[in-house]
């Protein structure tokens, strides 16, 4: 990877159909989380030289922070990440027997050739799920999982801070 570009907190109008109406407190909280997330994603990029990009978005497909994407790609990937998370949750619910409650989805992993793509859901008390997604080339699944878990733990601690 040569360099990853931070696409910042792209406004919702450019990234998804989600209309946050006039909830300025929620918008402010999302922007704070997005800004605070950037160092975590940059640290991930330093640890994984083959990382091509990473993103944090809401389960509704609202981008909070993106690294390694052109601004025109952000909305599409945030929407696809949201959709894959929803479909994966539905699949887990469908295969869970009626006498058991489905456990929360821990991760979604896709592999194609030398490329890996992963989604880690992070629970936020007020905002619901935040989705950390990342993609890399020429990396073992084990290394990718380990580094993703480190970043997911950092993000989990970050979003549990009362001010965020």
PDB file of C-alpha atoms in Angstrom:
ATOM      1  CA  UNK A   1       0.000   0.000   0.000  1.00  0.00           C
ATOM      2  CA  UNK A   2       1.494   3.312  -0.964  1.00  0.00           C
ATOM      3  CA  UNK A   3      -0.664   5.730   0.986  1.00  0.00           C
ATOM      4  CA  UNK A   4      -4.139   5.810   2.381  1.00  0.00           C
ATOM      5  CA  UNK A   5      -6.244   8.894   1.933  1.00  0.00           C
ATOM      6  CA  UNK A   6      -8.553   9.962   4.760  1.00  0.00           C
ATOM      7  CA  UNK A   7     -11.873  10.901   3.239  1.00  0.00           C
ATOM      8  CA  UNK A   8     -13.108  12.421   6.460  1.00  0.00           C
ATOM      9  CA  UNK A   9     -16.640  12.653   7.624  1.00  0.00           C
ATOM     10  CA  UNK A  10     -18.471  12.873   4.321  1.00  0.00           C
ATOM     11  CA  UNK A  11     -21.926  14.414   4.822  1.00  0.00           C
ATOM     12  CA  UNK A  12     -24.837  11.994   4.946  1.00  0.00           C
ATOM     13  CA  UNK A  13     -26.337  13.485   1.806  1.00  0.00           C
ATOM     14  CA  UNK A  14     -23.307  12.243  -0.099  1.00  0.00           C
ATOM     15  CA  UNK A  15     -23.097   8.824   1.522  1.00  0.00           C
ATOM     16  CA  UNK A  16     -26.533   7.360   2.149  1.00  0.00           C
ATOM     17  CA  UNK A  17     -30.266   7.758   1.995  1.00  0.00           C
ATOM     18  CA  UNK A  18     -30.415   8.071   5.779  1.00  0.00           C
ATOM     19  CA  UNK A  19     -32.078  11.336   6.804  1.00  0.00           C
ATOM     20  CA  UNK A  20     -31.056  12.376  10.279  1.00  0.00           C
ATOM     21  CA  UNK A  21     -33.566  15.229  10.153  1.00  0.00           C
ATOM     22  CA  UNK A  22     -32.732  17.788  12.816  1.00  0.00           C
ATOM     23  CA  UNK A  23     -31.105  15.551  15.416  1.00  0.00           C
ATOM     24  CA  UNK A  24     -28.021  17.730  15.771  1.00  0.00           C
ATOM     25  CA  UNK A  25     -26.948  15.961  18.965  1.00  0.00           C
ATOM     26  CA  UNK A  26     -26.709  12.630  17.125  1.00  0.00           C
ATOM     27  CA  UNK A  27     -24.909  14.232  14.182  1.00  0.00           C
ATOM     28  CA  UNK A  28     -22.443  15.855  16.565  1.00  0.00           C
ATOM     29  CA  UNK A  29     -21.832  12.563  18.386  1.00  0.00           C
ATOM     30  CA  UNK A  30     -21.260  10.739  15.085  1.00  0.00           C
ATOM     31  CA  UNK A  31     -18.802  13.398  13.924  1.00  0.00           C
ATOM     32  CA  UNK A  32     -16.892  13.157  17.234  1.00  0.00           C
ATOM     33  CA  UNK A  33     -16.656   9.387  16.917  1.00  0.00           C
ATOM     34  CA  UNK A  34     -15.523   9.672  13.296  1.00  0.00           C
ATOM     35  CA  UNK A  35     -12.800  12.160  14.170  1.00  0.00           C
ATOM     36  CA  UNK A  36     -11.618  10.079  17.137  1.00  0.00           C
ATOM     37  CA  UNK A  37     -11.573   6.938  14.946  1.00  0.00           C
ATOM     38  CA  UNK A  38      -9.033   8.225  12.431  1.00  0.00           C
ATOM     39  CA  UNK A  39      -5.924   7.525  14.598  1.00  0.00           C
ATOM     40  CA  UNK A  40      -7.134   3.954  15.188  1.00  0.00           C
ATOM     41  CA  UNK A  41      -7.542   3.319  11.461  1.00  0.00           C
ATOM     42  CA  UNK A  42      -4.174   4.959  10.743  1.00  0.00           C
ATOM     43  CA  UNK A  43      -2.550   2.702  13.351  1.00  0.00           C
ATOM     44  CA  UNK A  44      -4.129  -0.319  11.653  1.00  0.00           C
ATOM     45  CA  UNK A  45      -2.678   0.852   8.328  1.00  0.00           C
ATOM     46  CA  UNK A  46       0.782   1.140   9.903  1.00  0.00           C
ATOM     47  CA  UNK A  47       0.571  -2.397  11.320  1.00  0.00           C
ATOM     48  CA  UNK A  48      -0.748  -3.881   8.058  1.00  0.00           C
ATOM     49  CA  UNK A  49       1.239  -2.666   5.046  1.00  0.00           C
ATOM     50  CA  UNK A  50      -1.096  -4.521   2.661  1.00  0.00           C
ATOM     51  CA  UNK A  51      -4.206  -2.782   4.036  1.00  0.00           C
ATOM     52  CA  UNK A  52      -5.994  -1.055   1.192  1.00  0.00           C
ATOM     53  CA  UNK A  53      -8.644   0.703   3.221  1.00  0.00           C
ATOM     54  CA  UNK A  54     -10.792   0.857   6.322  1.00  0.00           C
ATOM     55  CA  UNK A  55     -14.055   2.510   7.292  1.00  0.00           C
ATOM     56  CA  UNK A  56     -16.319   3.090  10.262  1.00  0.00           C
ATOM     57  CA  UNK A  57     -19.992   3.572   9.457  1.00  0.00           C
ATOM     58  CA  UNK A  58     -23.334   3.132  11.164  1.00  0.00           C
ATOM     59  CA  UNK A  59     -25.545   0.112  10.581  1.00  0.00           C
ATOM     60  CA  UNK A  60     -27.696   2.518   8.533  1.00  0.00           C
ATOM     61  CA  UNK A  61     -24.824   3.161   6.119  1.00  0.00           C
ATOM     62  CA  UNK A  62     -23.739   6.601   7.374  1.00  0.00           C
ATOM     63  CA  UNK A  63     -19.968   7.070   6.999  1.00  0.00           C
ATOM     64  CA  UNK A  64     -18.098   8.240  10.097  1.00  0.00           C
ATOM     65  CA  UNK A  65     -14.514   7.856   8.929  1.00  0.00           C
ATOM     66  CA  UNK A  66     -12.864   6.305   5.881  1.00  0.00           C
ATOM     67  CA  UNK A  67      -9.280   5.652   4.938  1.00  0.00           C
ATOM     68  CA  UNK A  68      -8.067   4.590   1.499  1.00  0.00           C
ATOM     69  CA  UNK A  69     -11.152   5.569  -0.485  1.00  0.00           C
ATOM     70  CA  UNK A  70     -11.889   8.318  -2.948  1.00  0.00           C
ATOM     71  CA  UNK A  71     -14.822  10.425  -1.746  1.00  0.00           C
ATOM     72  CA  UNK A  72     -17.091   9.085  -4.520  1.00  0.00           C
ATOM     73  CA  UNK A  73     -16.544   5.503  -3.226  1.00  0.00           C
ATOM     74  CA  UNK A  74     -17.473   6.206   0.387  1.00  0.00           C
ATOM     75  CA  UNK A  75     -21.261   6.138   0.086  1.00  0.00           C
ATOM     76  CA  UNK A  76     -21.311   2.966  -1.967  1.00  0.00           C
ATOM     77  CA  UNK A  77     -19.059   1.084   0.444  1.00  0.00           C
ATOM     78  CA  UNK A  78     -20.919   2.355   3.529  1.00  0.00           C
ATOM     79  CA  UNK A  79     -24.212   1.180   2.000  1.00  0.00           C
ATOM     80  CA  UNK A  80     -22.752  -2.208   1.009  1.00  0.00           C
ATOM     81  CA  UNK A  81     -21.229  -2.676   4.469  1.00  0.00           C
ATOM     82  CA  UNK A  82     -24.592  -1.947   6.059  1.00  0.00           C
ATOM     83  CA  UNK A  83     -26.351  -4.354   3.703  1.00  0.00           C
ATOM     84  CA  UNK A  84     -23.832  -7.160   4.235  1.00  0.00           C
ATOM     85  CA  UNK A  85     -24.165  -6.749   8.000  1.00  0.00           C
ATOM     86  CA  UNK A  86     -27.973  -6.944   7.784  1.00  0.00           C
ATOM     87  CA  UNK A  87     -27.933  -9.958   5.458  1.00  0.00           C
ATOM     88  CA  UNK A  88     -25.372 -11.739   7.653  1.00  0.00           C
ATOM     89  CA  UNK A  89     -27.486 -11.083  10.757  1.00  0.00           C
ATOM     90  CA  UNK A  90     -30.492 -12.499   8.915  1.00  0.00           C
ATOM     91  CA  UNK A  91     -28.534 -15.608   7.943  1.00  0.00           C
ATOM     92  CA  UNK A  92     -27.492 -16.194  11.564  1.00  0.00           C
ATOM     93  CA  UNK A  93     -31.100 -15.768  12.708  1.00  0.00           C
ATOM     94  CA  UNK A  94     -32.264 -18.225  10.029  1.00  0.00           C
ATOM     95  CA  UNK A  95     -29.849 -20.970  11.075  1.00  0.00           C
ATOM     96  CA  UNK A  96     -30.430 -20.550  14.810  1.00  0.00           C
ATOM     97  CA  UNK A  97     -32.837 -23.169  16.131  1.00  0.00           C
ATOM     98  CA  UNK A  98     -36.162 -21.993  17.523  1.00  0.00           C
ATOM     99  CA  UNK A  99     -35.269 -23.002  21.083  1.00  0.00           C
ATOM    100  CA  UNK A 100     -32.091 -20.885  21.092  1.00  0.00           C
ATOM    101  CA  UNK A 101     -31.643 -17.153  20.904  1.00  0.00           C
ATOM    102  CA  UNK A 102     -29.255 -16.016  18.177  1.00  0.00           C
ATOM    103  CA  UNK A 103     -26.031 -14.573  19.528  1.00  0.00           C
ATOM    104  CA  UNK A 104     -24.913 -11.198  18.203  1.00  0.00           C
ATOM    105  CA  UNK A 105     -22.912 -11.280  14.986  1.00  0.00           C
ATOM    106  CA  UNK A 106     -19.192 -11.037  15.804  1.00  0.00           C
ATOM    107  CA  UNK A 107     -17.701 -10.561  12.342  1.00  0.00           C
ATOM    108  CA  UNK A 108     -18.264 -10.974   8.629  1.00  0.00           C
ATOM    109  CA  UNK A 109     -15.335 -12.145   6.509  1.00  0.00           C
ATOM    110  CA  UNK A 110     -15.107 -12.367   2.710  1.00  0.00           C
ATOM    111  CA  UNK A 111     -12.204 -13.751   0.699  1.00  0.00           C
ATOM    112  CA  UNK A 112     -11.622 -13.565  -3.033  1.00  0.00           C
ATOM    113  CA  UNK A 113      -8.247 -14.574  -4.421  1.00  0.00           C
ATOM    114  CA  UNK A 114      -5.625 -12.612  -2.500  1.00  0.00           C
ATOM    115  CA  UNK A 115      -8.176 -10.102  -1.166  1.00  0.00           C
ATOM    116  CA  UNK A 116      -9.843 -10.203   2.240  1.00  0.00           C
ATOM    117  CA  UNK A 117     -12.714  -8.027   3.473  1.00  0.00           C
ATOM    118  CA  UNK A 118     -13.929  -7.945   7.044  1.00  0.00           C
ATOM    119  CA  UNK A 119     -16.693  -6.250   9.026  1.00  0.00           C
ATOM    120  CA  UNK A 120     -16.617  -5.959  12.815  1.00  0.00           C
ATOM    121  CA  UNK A 121     -19.802  -4.677  14.490  1.00  0.00           C
ATOM    122  CA  UNK A 122     -19.265  -2.514  17.575  1.00  0.00           C
ATOM    123  CA  UNK A 123     -22.211  -1.886  19.884  1.00  0.00           C
ATOM    124  CA  UNK A 124     -22.909   1.691  20.986  1.00  0.00           C
ATOM    125  CA  UNK A 125     -25.548   2.192  23.685  1.00  0.00           C
ATOM    126  CA  UNK A 126     -27.265   5.143  22.006  1.00  0.00           C
ATOM    127  CA  UNK A 127     -26.370   4.746  18.332  1.00  0.00           C
ATOM    128  CA  UNK A 128     -26.769   0.998  17.890  1.00  0.00           C
ATOM    129  CA  UNK A 129     -24.160  -0.837  15.844  1.00  0.00           C
ATOM    130  CA  UNK A 130     -21.158   0.911  14.364  1.00  0.00           C
ATOM    131  CA  UNK A 131     -19.490  -1.150  11.636  1.00  0.00           C
ATOM    132  CA  UNK A 132     -15.734  -1.218  11.209  1.00  0.00           C
ATOM    133  CA  UNK A 133     -14.821  -2.598   7.808  1.00  0.00           C
ATOM    134  CA  UNK A 134     -11.381  -3.161   6.329  1.00  0.00           C
ATOM    135  CA  UNK A 135      -9.872  -4.774   3.260  1.00  0.00           C
ATOM    136  CA  UNK A 136      -6.379  -5.947   2.432  1.00  0.00           C
ATOM    137  CA  UNK A 137      -4.383  -7.929  -0.123  1.00  0.00           C
ATOM    138  CA  UNK A 138      -1.948 -10.797   0.340  1.00  0.00           C
ATOM    139  CA  UNK A 139      -2.518 -11.386   4.041  1.00  0.00           C
ATOM    140  CA  UNK A 140      -3.306 -14.532   5.966  1.00  0.00           C
ATOM    141  CA  UNK A 141      -6.728 -14.745   7.527  1.00  0.00           C
ATOM    142  CA  UNK A 142      -5.157 -15.244  10.960  1.00  0.00           C
ATOM    143  CA  UNK A 143      -3.067 -12.076  10.764  1.00  0.00           C
ATOM    144  CA  UNK A 144      -6.013 -10.116   9.408  1.00  0.00           C
ATOM    145  CA  UNK A 145      -8.297 -11.358  12.190  1.00  0.00           C
ATOM    146  CA  UNK A 146      -5.741 -10.555  14.886  1.00  0.00           C
ATOM    147  CA  UNK A 147      -5.152  -6.995  13.680  1.00  0.00           C
ATOM    148  CA  UNK A 148      -8.874  -6.433  13.135  1.00  0.00           C
ATOM    149  CA  UNK A 149      -9.610  -7.559  16.700  1.00  0.00           C
ATOM    150  CA  UNK A 150      -6.998  -5.159  18.082  1.00  0.00           C
ATOM    151  CA  UNK A 151      -8.591  -2.249  16.225  1.00  0.00           C
ATOM    152  CA  UNK A 152     -12.118  -3.382  17.138  1.00  0.00           C
ATOM    153  CA  UNK A 153     -11.147  -3.455  20.837  1.00  0.00           C
ATOM    154  CA  UNK A 154      -9.691   0.050  20.555  1.00  0.00           C
ATOM    155  CA  UNK A 155     -12.860   1.298  18.862  1.00  0.00           C
ATOM    156  CA  UNK A 156     -15.058  -0.442  21.432  1.00  0.00           C
ATOM    157  CA  UNK A 157     -13.193   1.328  24.242  1.00  0.00           C
ATOM    158  CA  UNK A 158     -13.452   4.604  22.349  1.00  0.00           C
ATOM    159  CA  UNK A 159     -17.220   4.481  21.818  1.00  0.00           C
ATOM    160  CA  UNK A 160     -17.854   3.447  25.420  1.00  0.00           C
ATOM    161  CA  UNK A 161     -16.380   6.727  26.661  1.00  0.00           C
ATOM    162  CA  UNK A 162     -19.335   8.729  27.953  1.00  0.00           C
ATOM    163  CA  UNK A 163     -18.407  11.890  26.047  1.00  0.00           C
ATOM    164  CA  UNK A 164     -18.572  10.063  22.708  1.00  0.00           C
TER     165      UNK A 164
END
